[in-house]
Coordinates of C-alpha atoms in Angstrom, one line a residue:
Chain A
M897 CA 0.0 0.0 0.0
E898 CA 1.5 3.3 -1.1
F899 CA 0.8 6.8 0.5
E900 CA 1.6 9.9 -1.5
G901 CA 1.4 13.3 0.0
R902 CA 2.8 16.7 0.9
T903 CA 4.9 16.8 4.1
W904 CA 4.8 18.7 7.3
K905 CA 7.9 18.6 9.4
F906 CA 8.2 18.5 13.2
G907 CA 11.1 18.2 15.7
D908 CA 12.1 15.7 18.3
D909 CA 10.0 14.4 21.2
I910 CA 6.6 15.4 19.9
D911 CA 4.5 14.2 22.8
T912 CA 0.9 13.0 22.7
D913 CA -0.2 16.2 24.6
A914 CA 1.0 18.1 21.5
I915 CA -0.7 15.7 19.1
I916 CA -4.0 16.0 20.9
P917 CA -4.1 18.1 24.1
A918 CA -5.8 16.4 27.1
R919 CA -8.2 19.3 27.4
Y920 CA -10.0 17.9 24.4
L921 CA -10.2 14.3 25.7
N922 CA -13.7 14.6 27.0
T923 CA -14.6 13.1 23.7
S924 CA -13.2 10.3 21.6
E925 CA -15.1 11.4 18.5
P926 CA -12.5 11.3 15.7
A927 CA -13.8 14.3 13.8
E928 CA -13.7 16.4 17.0
L929 CA -10.2 15.3 17.9
A930 CA -9.1 16.1 14.3
K931 CA -10.0 19.8 14.8
H932 CA -7.3 20.1 17.5
C933 CA -4.7 17.7 16.0
M934 CA -1.1 18.9 16.6
E935 CA -2.5 22.2 17.9
D936 CA 0.1 22.7 20.7
A937 CA 3.0 22.0 18.3
D938 CA 1.6 24.2 15.5
P939 CA -1.7 26.0 16.2
G940 CA -2.4 26.4 12.4
F941 CA -2.0 22.7 11.7
P942 CA -5.7 21.5 11.9
K943 CA -6.7 24.1 9.3
K944 CA -3.9 23.6 6.8
V945 CA -3.5 19.8 6.9
E946 CA -5.1 18.1 3.9
K947 CA -6.1 14.5 3.2
G948 CA -3.1 12.4 2.4
D949 CA -0.5 14.7 3.9
I950 CA 2.4 13.1 5.6
I951 CA 4.1 14.0 8.9
I952 CA 7.8 13.9 9.2
A953 CA 9.3 14.0 12.7
G954 CA 12.5 13.6 14.7
K955 CA 13.2 11.1 17.5
N956 CA 10.7 9.7 20.0
F957 CA 7.5 10.8 18.2
G958 CA 4.4 10.2 20.3
C959 CA 6.1 10.1 23.7
G960 CA 4.1 10.6 26.9
S961 CA 0.5 9.5 27.5
S962 CA -1.0 6.2 26.2
R963 CA -4.0 8.0 24.7
E964 CA -5.0 6.2 21.5
H965 CA -6.7 9.5 20.7
A966 CA -3.3 10.7 19.3
P967 CA -3.1 8.3 16.3
I968 CA -6.9 8.6 16.0
A969 CA -6.7 12.4 15.7
L970 CA -3.9 12.2 13.1
K971 CA -5.8 9.6 11.0
A972 CA -9.1 11.6 11.3
A973 CA -7.2 14.8 10.3
G974 CA -6.3 13.1 7.0
V975 CA -2.7 12.3 7.8
S976 CA -1.9 9.3 5.6
C977 CA 1.3 8.2 7.5
V978 CA 4.0 9.4 9.9
I979 CA 7.7 9.1 9.1
A980 CA 10.0 9.6 12.1
K981 CA 13.5 8.9 13.3
S982 CA 12.0 6.9 16.1
F983 CA 8.6 6.4 17.8
A984 CA 7.7 6.1 21.5
R985 CA 6.7 2.6 22.4
I986 CA 3.0 3.0 23.2
F987 CA 2.3 5.3 20.2
Y988 CA 4.0 2.7 18.0
R989 CA 1.7 -0.1 19.3
N990 CA -1.4 2.1 19.1
S991 CA -0.6 3.1 15.5
I992 CA -0.3 -0.5 14.4
N993 CA -3.4 -1.4 16.4
I994 CA -5.6 1.2 14.8
G995 CA -4.1 1.1 11.3
L996 CA -2.2 4.4 11.1
P997 CA 0.9 3.6 8.9
I998 CA 4.2 4.6 10.5
F999 CA 7.7 4.5 9.1
E1000 CA 10.9 4.5 11.2
C1001 CA 13.6 6.0 9.0
E1002 CA 16.3 8.3 10.2
E1003 CA 17.6 9.3 6.7
A1004 CA 14.1 10.2 5.5
A1005 CA 13.5 12.3 8.6
E1006 CA 16.8 14.1 8.1
R1007 CA 16.6 14.6 4.3
I1008 CA 12.9 15.5 3.7
V1009 CA 12.2 19.2 3.7
E1010 CA 8.8 20.5 4.7
G1011 CA 6.6 20.7 1.6
D1012 CA 8.4 17.9 -0.3
L1013 CA 6.1 15.5 -2.1
V1014 CA 6.8 12.0 -0.7
A1015 CA 5.5 8.5 -1.6
A1016 CA 5.9 5.8 1.1
D1017 CA 5.3 2.1 0.4
A1018 CA 4.2 0.2 3.5
D1019 CA 4.9 -3.2 2.1
S1020 CA 8.5 -2.6 1.1
G1021 CA 9.3 0.3 3.5
T1022 CA 10.6 2.3 0.5
I1023 CA 10.1 6.0 0.8
K1024 CA 10.5 8.1 -2.4
N1025 CA 11.1 11.8 -2.2
L1026 CA 9.4 12.9 -5.4
T1027 CA 10.5 16.5 -5.0
R1028 CA 14.2 15.7 -4.5
K1029 CA 14.3 12.5 -6.5
E1030 CA 15.8 10.5 -3.5
I1031 CA 14.9 7.1 -2.1
Y1032 CA 15.1 6.1 1.6
H1033 CA 14.5 2.7 3.2
A1034 CA 12.5 2.3 6.4
E1035 CA 12.9 -0.7 8.8
P1036 CA 10.4 -3.3 7.8
F1037 CA 7.9 -4.5 10.4
P1038 CA 8.4 -7.9 12.1
G1039 CA 6.2 -10.6 10.5
F1040 CA 3.9 -10.7 13.5
M1041 CA 3.1 -7.0 13.2
Q1042 CA 2.6 -7.4 9.5
E1043 CA -0.1 -9.9 10.3
I1044 CA -1.9 -7.4 12.5
I1045 CA -1.5 -4.7 9.8
Q1046 CA -2.8 -7.0 7.1
A1047 CA -5.8 -8.0 9.3
G1048 CA -6.7 -4.3 9.4
G1049 CA -5.7 -3.7 13.0
L1050 CA -5.5 -5.6 16.3
M1051 CA -9.3 -6.0 16.8
S1052 CA -9.8 -7.7 13.4
Y1053 CA -6.8 -9.9 14.2
V1054 CA -8.2 -10.9 17.6
A1055 CA -11.7 -11.3 16.1
E1056 CA -10.4 -14.0 13.8
R1057 CA -9.0 -15.8 16.8
V1058 CA -11.8 -15.5 19.4
K1059 CA -14.2 -17.1 16.8
T1060 CA -12.0 -20.1 16.2
Chain B
M668 CA 22.4 -17.7 31.0
G669 CA 20.6 -16.0 33.9
M670 CA 17.5 -13.9 33.5
T671 CA 16.4 -10.5 34.9
I672 CA 13.3 -10.1 37.1
T673 CA 11.5 -8.7 34.1
E674 CA 12.5 -11.6 31.8
K675 CA 11.5 -14.2 34.5
I676 CA 8.0 -12.7 35.0
L677 CA 7.4 -12.5 31.2
A678 CA 8.7 -16.1 30.6
R679 CA 6.4 -17.5 33.3
H680 CA 3.4 -15.7 31.9
A681 CA 4.2 -16.8 28.4
G682 CA 4.5 -20.4 29.5
L683 CA 8.1 -20.5 28.5
G684 CA 11.2 -21.7 30.4
E685 CA 13.2 -18.7 29.3
V686 CA 13.0 -15.6 27.1
T687 CA 15.6 -13.3 25.6
P688 CA 15.3 -9.6 24.7
G689 CA 13.8 -9.0 21.3
Q690 CA 11.7 -12.2 21.4
L691 CA 8.0 -11.7 20.6
I692 CA 5.7 -13.4 23.1
N693 CA 2.1 -13.7 24.0
V694 CA 1.5 -13.5 27.7
D695 CA -1.4 -14.1 30.1
V696 CA -2.2 -10.9 32.0
D697 CA -3.3 -10.8 35.6
L698 CA -5.0 -7.5 35.5
V699 CA -6.3 -5.1 32.8
L700 CA -6.9 -1.5 33.7
G701 CA -8.7 1.5 32.1
N702 CA -10.0 4.9 33.0
D703 CA -12.7 7.3 31.9
V704 CA -10.6 8.7 29.0
T705 CA -9.2 5.4 27.7
A706 CA -11.8 2.8 28.6
P707 CA -14.6 4.4 26.4
V708 CA -12.5 3.8 23.3
A709 CA -11.6 0.3 24.6
I710 CA -15.3 -0.5 25.3
Q711 CA -16.3 0.6 21.8
E712 CA -13.6 -1.7 20.3
F713 CA -14.5 -4.6 22.7
K714 CA -18.1 -4.5 21.6
K715 CA -17.2 -4.8 18.0
L716 CA -15.8 -8.3 18.8
G717 CA -19.2 -9.6 19.6
V718 CA -18.1 -11.5 22.7
N719 CA -20.5 -11.5 25.6
K720 CA -18.2 -11.4 28.5
V721 CA -14.7 -10.3 29.7
F722 CA -12.1 -12.9 30.2
D723 CA -12.3 -12.6 34.0
R724 CA -14.6 -10.2 35.8
S725 CA -12.2 -10.0 38.7
K726 CA -9.2 -9.1 36.6
V727 CA -10.6 -6.0 34.8
V728 CA -10.3 -2.7 36.7
L729 CA -12.2 0.5 35.7
V730 CA -11.4 3.7 37.5
P731 CA -13.1 7.0 36.4
D732 CA -10.4 9.4 37.6
H733 CA -9.3 11.8 34.8
F734 CA -12.3 14.1 34.4
T735 CA -14.1 13.2 37.6
P736 CA -16.1 14.3 39.5
N737 CA -17.5 14.9 36.0
K738 CA -16.2 18.3 34.9
D739 CA -18.8 18.8 32.1
I740 CA -21.5 17.1 30.1
A741 CA -19.1 15.5 27.7
S742 CA -17.0 13.9 30.5
A743 CA -20.1 12.9 32.3
E744 CA -21.1 11.0 29.1
Q745 CA -17.7 9.3 29.0
A746 CA -17.8 8.3 32.7
K747 CA -21.3 6.9 32.1
V748 CA -20.1 4.7 29.2
V749 CA -17.6 3.1 31.7
R750 CA -20.2 2.8 34.5
D751 CA -22.8 1.2 32.2
F752 CA -20.2 -1.2 30.9
A753 CA -19.1 -2.2 34.4
R754 CA -22.7 -2.9 35.4
E755 CA -23.6 -4.8 32.2
Y756 CA -20.5 -7.0 32.3
E757 CA -20.5 -7.3 36.1
I758 CA -16.9 -5.9 36.5
E759 CA -15.9 -6.5 40.1
N760 CA -13.4 -3.8 40.3
Y761 CA -15.2 -0.7 39.2
F762 CA -14.5 2.2 41.6
E763 CA -17.2 4.9 41.8
V764 CA -16.5 8.6 42.7
G765 CA -16.4 8.7 46.5
R766 CA -14.8 5.3 46.7
M767 CA -12.2 5.8 44.0
G768 CA -8.8 7.4 43.7
I769 CA -6.2 8.1 41.1
E770 CA -5.8 4.7 39.5
H771 CA -2.1 4.2 40.1
C772 CA -2.5 5.0 43.8
L773 CA -5.7 3.0 44.1
V774 CA -4.8 -0.2 42.4
P775 CA -1.9 -1.2 44.6
E776 CA -3.7 0.1 47.7
A777 CA -6.7 -2.1 46.9
G778 CA -4.4 -5.1 46.7
L779 CA -5.0 -5.7 43.0
V780 CA -1.4 -6.1 42.2
A781 CA 1.0 -8.7 43.7
P782 CA 4.7 -9.3 43.1
G783 CA 5.4 -11.4 40.0
E784 CA 2.2 -10.5 38.2
V785 CA 1.7 -9.0 34.8
V786 CA -0.5 -5.9 34.5
I787 CA -1.4 -3.9 31.5
G788 CA -3.3 -0.6 31.7
A789 CA -4.6 1.9 29.2
D790 CA -2.7 4.6 30.9
S791 CA 1.0 5.3 30.4
H792 CA 1.7 5.4 34.1
T793 CA 0.6 1.8 34.7
C794 CA 4.4 1.2 35.0
T795 CA 4.0 2.4 38.6
Y796 CA 3.3 -1.1 39.9
G797 CA 6.8 -2.4 39.1
A798 CA 7.5 -1.0 42.6
L799 CA 5.9 -4.2 43.9
G800 CA 8.1 -6.5 41.8
A801 CA 5.5 -7.0 39.1
F802 CA 5.8 -6.4 35.3
S803 CA 3.5 -3.6 34.6
T804 CA 3.2 -1.4 31.5
G805 CA 1.0 1.1 29.7
V806 CA -0.8 0.3 26.5
G807 CA -3.5 1.9 24.4
S808 CA -7.3 1.3 24.3
T809 CA -7.3 -1.3 21.6
D810 CA -4.7 -3.4 23.5
M811 CA -6.9 -3.0 26.5
A812 CA -10.0 -4.2 24.5
A813 CA -8.2 -7.2 23.2
A814 CA -6.9 -8.2 26.6
M815 CA -10.4 -7.7 28.2
A816 CA -11.6 -10.3 25.7
T817 CA -8.7 -12.7 25.6
G818 CA -6.8 -12.2 28.8
K819 CA -3.6 -12.0 26.7
A820 CA -1.3 -9.4 25.3
W821 CA 1.7 -9.5 23.0
F822 CA 5.0 -8.1 23.9
K823 CA 8.6 -7.9 22.6
V824 CA 10.8 -8.9 25.5
P825 CA 12.6 -5.7 26.5
P826 CA 16.3 -5.4 27.1
T827 CA 17.0 -4.2 30.7
I828 CA 19.0 -1.2 31.9
K829 CA 20.1 -1.7 35.5
F830 CA 20.4 1.4 37.6
I831 CA 22.3 1.2 40.9
Y832 CA 22.0 3.9 43.5
Y833 CA 24.7 3.8 46.1
G834 CA 24.8 5.8 49.3
T835 CA 22.3 7.5 51.6
P836 CA 20.0 10.1 50.0
G837 CA 19.9 13.6 51.7
P838 CA 17.1 14.6 54.1
W839 CA 14.9 16.3 51.4
V840 CA 15.8 13.8 48.7
G841 CA 13.3 11.1 47.7
G842 CA 12.3 8.7 45.0
K843 CA 11.2 11.7 42.9
D844 CA 14.7 13.2 42.9
L845 CA 16.4 9.9 42.0
I846 CA 14.1 9.4 39.0
L847 CA 14.2 13.0 37.8
Y848 CA 18.0 12.9 38.1
T849 CA 18.0 9.6 36.1
I850 CA 15.8 11.0 33.4
G851 CA 18.0 14.1 33.3
D852 CA 20.9 11.8 32.8
I853 CA 19.6 9.5 30.1
G854 CA 16.9 11.7 28.4
V855 CA 13.2 11.3 27.7
D856 CA 14.0 8.4 25.3
G857 CA 17.0 7.1 27.1
A858 CA 15.1 3.9 28.0
R859 CA 12.8 3.7 25.0
Y860 CA 11.3 0.2 24.8
K861 CA 13.5 -1.0 27.7
A862 CA 13.0 -2.3 31.2
M863 CA 14.4 0.0 33.9
E864 CA 15.5 -2.0 37.0
F865 CA 16.2 0.1 40.0
T866 CA 18.6 -1.3 42.6
G867 CA 21.1 -0.4 45.2
E868 CA 21.2 0.5 48.8
A869 CA 19.5 3.9 48.3
V870 CA 16.5 2.3 46.7
E871 CA 16.4 -0.4 49.3
S872 CA 16.2 2.4 51.9
L873 CA 13.2 3.9 50.3
G874 CA 9.6 3.3 51.5
M875 CA 7.1 2.0 49.1
D876 CA 5.6 5.4 48.3
H877 CA 9.0 6.6 47.0
R878 CA 9.4 3.4 45.0
F879 CA 6.0 3.9 43.4
T880 CA 7.1 7.4 42.4
M881 CA 10.3 6.0 40.8
C882 CA 8.6 3.3 38.7
N883 CA 5.7 5.7 37.9
M884 CA 8.1 7.9 35.9
A885 CA 9.9 5.1 34.0
I886 CA 7.7 6.1 31.0
E887 CA 9.1 9.6 31.2
A888 CA 12.4 8.0 30.0
G889 CA 10.5 6.1 27.4
G890 CA 10.7 2.9 29.4
K891 CA 8.5 -0.1 28.9
N892 CA 8.5 -0.9 32.6
G893 CA 10.2 0.2 35.8
I894 CA 10.8 -2.6 38.4
I895 CA 12.2 -3.0 41.9
A896 CA 12.9 -6.4 43.4
P897 CA 10.6 -7.2 46.3
D898 CA 11.9 -7.0 49.8
D899 CA 10.6 -6.7 53.4
N900 CA 9.1 -3.3 52.6
T901 CA 7.2 -4.8 49.7
L902 CA 5.9 -7.8 51.7
K903 CA 4.9 -5.4 54.5
Y904 CA 2.9 -3.3 52.0
I905 CA 1.0 -6.3 50.5
K906 CA 0.6 -8.2 53.8
F907 CA -3.0 -7.1 54.5
R908 CA -3.8 -6.2 51.0
V909 CA -3.1 -9.3 48.9
Q910 CA -4.7 -12.6 50.0
R911 CA -3.9 -14.7 46.9
D912 CA -0.7 -16.6 46.2
Y913 CA 2.1 -14.8 44.4
T914 CA 5.7 -15.5 43.4
L915 CA 8.7 -13.4 44.2
Y916 CA 11.2 -13.1 41.4
Y917 CA 14.7 -11.8 41.5
S918 CA 17.3 -11.1 38.8
D919 CA 19.9 -13.8 38.6
K920 CA 23.5 -12.9 39.4
D921 CA 24.5 -13.7 35.8
A922 CA 21.5 -11.9 34.2
S923 CA 22.4 -10.0 31.1
Y924 CA 21.9 -6.2 31.1
E925 CA 22.1 -4.0 28.1
E926 CA 23.7 -1.3 30.3
V927 CA 24.4 -0.7 34.0
R928 CA 24.4 2.9 35.3
E929 CA 25.6 3.8 38.7
Y930 CA 24.8 6.8 40.8
D931 CA 25.9 8.1 44.2
A932 CA 22.6 9.1 45.8
S933 CA 24.3 11.0 48.6
K934 CA 25.4 13.5 45.9
I935 CA 22.0 14.0 44.4
E936 CA 20.2 17.2 45.4
P937 CA 16.5 17.8 45.2
Q938 CA 15.8 18.1 41.4
V939 CA 13.6 20.5 39.4
A940 CA 12.6 19.7 35.8
F941 CA 12.3 22.9 33.7
P942 CA 9.8 23.3 30.9
H943 CA 9.0 21.6 28.6
L944 CA 10.5 18.1 29.1
P945 CA 11.1 16.0 32.3
E946 CA 14.7 15.6 31.2
N947 CA 15.5 19.4 31.7
T948 CA 16.5 18.8 35.2
R949 CA 18.6 21.0 37.5
P950 CA 19.7 20.6 41.1
I951 CA 17.7 22.9 43.4
S952 CA 20.9 24.9 44.1
Q953 CA 21.1 25.8 40.4
V954 CA 17.5 26.8 39.8
G955 CA 17.9 30.6 40.2
T956 CA 14.8 32.8 40.8
V957 CA 11.7 31.3 39.3
T958 CA 8.5 32.9 40.7
L959 CA 5.3 31.0 40.7
D960 CA 1.5 31.4 40.2
Q961 CA 0.5 27.9 41.3
V962 CA 1.8 24.9 43.1
V963 CA 0.2 21.4 42.7
I964 CA 1.0 18.6 45.2
G965 CA -0.5 15.2 44.5
S966 CA -1.1 12.9 41.5
C967 CA -0.2 9.3 40.7
T968 CA 3.4 10.3 41.1
N969 CA 3.3 12.0 44.5
G970 CA -0.1 11.8 46.0
R971 CA 0.6 9.2 48.7
M972 CA 1.0 9.4 52.5
E973 CA 4.8 9.9 52.6
D974 CA 4.3 12.7 50.1
L975 CA 1.6 14.5 52.0
R976 CA 3.5 14.0 55.3
I977 CA 6.6 15.7 54.1
A978 CA 4.6 18.5 52.4
A979 CA 2.7 19.1 55.7
K980 CA 6.0 19.2 57.6
V981 CA 7.1 22.1 55.4
F982 CA 3.7 23.9 55.6
Q983 CA 3.4 23.5 59.4
G984 CA 3.3 27.0 60.9
N985 CA 3.7 28.6 57.4
K986 CA 1.4 30.3 55.0
V987 CA 1.2 30.0 51.2
H988 CA 2.6 33.1 49.6
P989 CA -0.1 35.7 48.9
E990 CA 0.5 35.5 45.1
V991 CA 0.4 31.7 44.9
R992 CA -2.5 29.3 44.6
T993 CA -1.7 25.9 46.1
I994 CA -3.8 22.8 45.3
I995 CA -3.3 19.5 47.2
F996 CA -4.9 16.4 45.8
P997 CA -4.5 13.2 47.7
G998 CA -4.3 10.0 45.6
T999 CA -7.2 8.1 47.1
Q1000 CA -10.1 8.4 49.5
T1001 CA -8.2 6.2 51.9
I1002 CA -5.2 8.5 51.7
Y1003 CA -7.5 11.5 52.1
L1004 CA -9.0 10.0 55.3
Q1005 CA -5.6 9.0 56.7
A1006 CA -4.3 12.6 56.1
L1007 CA -7.4 13.9 57.8
R1008 CA -6.8 11.7 60.8
E1009 CA -3.1 12.6 61.1
G1010 CA -4.0 16.3 61.0
L1011 CA -2.3 17.0 57.7
I1012 CA -5.5 18.3 56.0
E1013 CA -5.8 20.9 58.8
I1014 CA -2.2 22.0 58.3
F1015 CA -2.8 22.4 54.5
V1016 CA -6.0 24.4 55.0
E1017 CA -4.6 26.6 57.7
A1018 CA -1.6 27.3 55.4
G1019 CA -4.0 28.4 52.7
C1020 CA -4.0 25.4 50.4
V1021 CA -7.0 24.0 48.5
V1022 CA -7.5 20.3 49.3
S1023 CA -9.1 18.5 46.4
T1024 CA -10.9 15.2 46.0
P1025 CA -8.7 12.6 44.3
T1026 CA -8.6 13.3 40.5
C1027 CA -6.1 13.4 37.7
G1028 CA -7.6 16.9 36.9
P1029 CA -4.8 19.5 37.1
C1030 CA -1.9 17.1 36.1
L1031 CA -3.1 16.8 32.6
G1032 CA -4.8 20.2 32.3
G1033 CA -8.2 18.6 32.6
H1034 CA -9.8 20.6 35.3
M1035 CA -9.4 21.8 39.0
G1036 CA -6.4 24.0 38.5
I1037 CA -5.8 25.1 34.9
L1038 CA -3.2 27.7 34.0
A1039 CA -3.8 30.9 32.1
K1040 CA -1.5 32.2 29.3
G1041 CA 1.9 33.1 30.7
E1042 CA 1.3 31.5 34.1
R1043 CA 3.8 29.3 35.8
A1044 CA 3.3 26.3 38.1
L1045 CA 5.5 24.0 40.1
A1046 CA 4.0 20.5 40.4
T1047 CA 4.8 17.2 41.9
T1048 CA 3.3 15.5 38.8
N1049 CA 5.1 13.7 36.0
R1050 CA 5.0 15.8 32.9
N1051 CA 5.8 19.4 32.0
F1052 CA 5.1 19.3 28.2
V1053 CA 3.8 22.3 26.4
G1054 CA 0.2 23.0 27.4
R1055 CA 0.2 20.1 29.9
M1056 CA -1.6 22.1 32.7
G1057 CA -3.5 24.5 30.6
H1058 CA -2.7 27.3 28.1
P1059 CA 0.0 26.3 25.6
E1060 CA 1.9 29.4 26.7
S1061 CA 1.9 28.4 30.4
E1062 CA 4.8 26.7 32.1
V1063 CA 5.1 23.6 34.4
Y1064 CA 8.1 22.8 36.5
L1065 CA 8.4 19.4 38.3
S1066 CA 9.8 18.6 41.8
N1067 CA 9.3 16.5 44.9
P1068 CA 6.5 17.5 47.4
A1069 CA 8.9 19.1 50.0
V1070 CA 10.3 21.5 47.4
A1071 CA 6.8 22.2 46.1
A1072 CA 5.6 23.1 49.6
A1073 CA 8.6 25.3 50.3
S1074 CA 8.1 27.0 47.0
A1075 CA 4.4 27.6 47.7
V1076 CA 5.4 29.4 50.9
L1077 CA 8.1 31.5 49.4
G1078 CA 6.4 32.2 46.0
R1079 CA 9.4 31.0 44.1
I1080 CA 11.1 27.7 43.5
A1081 CA 12.9 27.1 46.7
S1082 CA 14.7 24.4 48.8
P1083 CA 12.8 23.2 51.9
E1084 CA 15.9 24.2 53.9
E1085 CA 14.9 27.8 53.3
V1086 CA 11.6 27.2 55.1
C1087 CA 12.5 24.5 57.7
R1088 CA 15.7 25.7 59.4

């Protein structure tokens, strides 16, 4: 599965309070959460993000709280995937569980400049920078996680097993 | 090859003789936890599965603690989703307002965690219970839903970093300072995906409340779990709380560690984390003049008896600075009552503090103590991210309860030595 989009760049240690501030967690409605996505990192983001856009970030993206509202907000805001140098552990799990594609790739996070048009392929882990004509390679997911991704998230994966 | 305490607990729960870091395993969980923010999402996912019961009614814990007592209509609706689910599925451990507490203070207090057990919770600070010698870690709502249905969770066995704290901590230095110092040393991703094993004579000298504080903040270094081997203090804590059988695990002498870091606790001063990351720590002597609008003492990090006692010791006979608002929130109803009986609440009120019902409220900028633009707070909580306690242009500093109380009195970040001479 390939995701092509315009990129928005963020720094290191973007925490889940920045991705979706706790003051909005009195709802889990994806469309509501999307209205405040990344607000404390870039107040204009919810208005300027468009469907298919890609987030590029530094190390430890999604650190802090376990709120699944964070990947839910990104997905609902139209973000097609996140490419970062590294991801915080719970955010990484949550993204796989809800089906938000993520790519861990230091080179891509370094080289991509905000606004570059990028195409990322989830199956191969290949990231093409269409603006700069460069190719980067993300770490492929372990087989077990690929099964969850292919099942369409953890609940579909579990559903297949609780029925048998 | 020997195993660490974390590896032994995971191996046992995966039904394996041994495990090694990096190995993917499916483990049986002893407890699954959620709150009024994370459980509604989990319940929605759980219901999609079409199963008619949870794996074990006694092993699911639901605590409405984040936006309770309900702060507005939307949070009342979320709390109701959790309450209705608890009734429909006959969840034994649902804690209603008035009998509840901040989940990570409440769950160990209620005897729901024993040494050697595996706990997952849809809250990042679930790592707190490692203080009892359990494997305990935060997950998201979907993982919580899957575990409520199956009683299982998948993990990658983490490599372990061993932290050894030598020496005797100073009089105003506690678990909070040791963990802040450690996070300042290794950074907010210094233990990303890893187990943090806290050892050494300084840790052994700490009471359980300080140990909970240390393990609570393992996540602030990116850790998967924090863990402290059980000892007499642990057994004393669980003696009247846990009635079931449990197993004590200890790291083998030849266990393999990814890294060993050693600290001299006698040289660690009370620590203050500056905005906007817990790794921005400075010793209290290097803080300079930082004036305050608000002080918050409590939370799942520092809302237990030892925390309230030391704060009261500093407040005794003193008044909160005229320009500072101070909010104290005990971790649970039991702690609240004990503080009342010991006269601590009286000391707080006489000093000019607000004493709140247990809630996560101000810690995450939910309610009960939100900061306006440009305001500055010192809190005994765990995170000082941008906007964490309110306006994105407000600031949060982190410290232990004694420093927080002294700072409330003086109106600027200060050492308890300046107040208690």
